[in-house]
Coordinates of C-alpha atoms in Angstrom, one line a residue:
N1 CA -9.6 -13.2 3.1
S2 CA -7.5 -12.4 6.2
A3 CA -9.0 -11.0 9.4
Q4 CA -7.3 -7.7 8.7
V5 CA -8.9 -7.3 5.3
I6 CA -12.3 -8.2 6.6
Q7 CA -11.9 -5.7 9.5
R8 CA -10.8 -3.0 7.1
G9 CA -13.8 -3.6 4.9
Q10 CA -16.1 -3.2 7.9
D11 CA -14.2 -0.1 9.1
E12 CA -14.6 1.6 5.7
G13 CA -18.3 0.6 5.4
L14 CA -17.6 -1.8 2.4
G15 CA -18.7 -4.9 4.2
D16 CA -17.4 -8.0 2.4
A17 CA -16.4 -6.1 -0.8
M18 CA -12.8 -5.5 0.4
P19 CA -11.5 -9.0 -0.4
A20 CA -13.0 -8.7 -3.9
K21 CA -11.4 -5.3 -4.4
I22 CA -8.0 -6.7 -3.5
R23 CA -8.5 -9.7 -5.8
N24 CA -9.5 -7.3 -8.6
A25 CA -6.4 -5.2 -8.0
L26 CA -4.1 -8.2 -8.1
T27 CA -5.7 -9.3 -11.4
L28 CA -5.2 -5.9 -12.9
Y29 CA -1.6 -5.6 -11.7
R30 CA -0.6 -9.1 -12.8
S31 CA 0.2 -7.8 -16.3
V32 CA 3.0 -5.6 -15.0
L33 CA 4.8 -8.4 -13.2
P34 CA 6.9 -9.4 -16.2
A35 CA 8.4 -5.9 -16.4
E36 CA 11.9 -5.4 -15.0
N37 CA 12.1 -4.2 -11.4
V38 CA 8.5 -4.9 -10.6
E39 CA 7.5 -6.9 -7.6
I40 CA 4.2 -7.3 -5.7
R41 CA 4.2 -8.8 -2.3
L42 CA 1.2 -9.7 0.0
H43 CA 1.3 -9.0 3.7
Q44 CA -1.0 -9.1 6.7
S45 CA 0.0 -5.8 8.4
V46 CA -2.7 -3.5 9.6
L47 CA -2.1 -0.4 7.4
Y48 CA -2.2 3.2 8.5
N49 CA -1.3 4.3 4.9
S50 CA -0.5 2.8 1.6
I51 CA 3.0 3.6 0.3
Y52 CA 4.0 3.3 -3.4
R53 CA 7.5 3.8 -4.6
A54 CA 8.2 4.7 -8.2
D55 CA 10.8 6.7 -10.1
G56 CA 12.5 8.1 -7.0
Q57 CA 9.2 9.2 -5.5
L58 CA 7.0 8.1 -2.7
F59 CA 3.2 8.3 -3.0
V60 CA 1.5 8.0 0.4
N61 CA -2.2 7.4 0.7
Q62 CA -3.1 8.4 4.2
H63 CA -5.8 6.1 5.6
A64 CA -8.5 7.8 7.7
Y65 CA -10.8 5.6 9.8
G66 CA -14.1 5.0 8.2
I67 CA -13.1 6.6 4.9
P68 CA -12.4 4.4 1.8
A69 CA -8.8 4.8 0.7
A70 CA -9.9 6.1 -2.7
H71 CA -11.3 9.1 -0.8
A72 CA -8.3 9.7 1.4
P73 CA -5.5 12.2 0.6
V74 CA -2.4 11.1 -1.4
F75 CA 0.9 12.9 -0.8
C76 CA 3.9 12.8 -3.1
F77 CA 7.3 13.0 -1.6
R78 CA 10.9 13.2 -3.0
K79 CA 13.9 12.6 -0.9
S80 CA 15.8 15.7 0.1
E81 CA 18.6 16.7 2.4
D82 CA 16.0 17.3 5.1
G83 CA 14.3 14.0 4.2
D84 CA 13.0 13.0 7.6
M85 CA 9.5 12.4 6.4
V86 CA 10.7 10.3 3.4
T87 CA 13.1 8.4 5.6
A88 CA 10.3 7.6 8.1
Y89 CA 7.9 6.4 5.3
L90 CA 10.7 4.4 3.7
A91 CA 11.5 2.7 7.0
S92 CA 7.8 1.8 7.5
F93 CA 7.6 0.5 3.9
E94 CA 10.7 -1.7 4.4
K95 CA 9.4 -3.2 7.6
V96 CA 6.2 -4.3 5.9
W97 CA 8.1 -5.4 2.7
A98 CA 10.5 -7.6 4.7
T99 CA 7.6 -9.5 6.3
A100 CA 5.5 -9.8 3.2
G101 CA 5.2 -13.0 1.2
A102 CA 6.7 -13.5 -2.2
S103 CA 4.9 -12.2 -5.3
F104 CA 1.6 -13.8 -5.9

């Protein structure tokens, strides 16, 4: 119910549905928390993208103003010797992760 979530819902044309979408996602992901090496943290950063890390890959959902995240492009990256893009996204991820609260 943070101001950032409310604003994001307005920006995407979802109104007050955004907090419900987040609560639903947290409910669905709760079942994976007992698995080894799984952690979910909550933060209040304004997001420009959503970054997911799994199995040595990054999945980046680029947010576009006024477009629901589900309709925005997702890019898949693997670290390489020329990994400047991966390095930049990992640095961004780590900054948000470090300020995020403990698992819900």
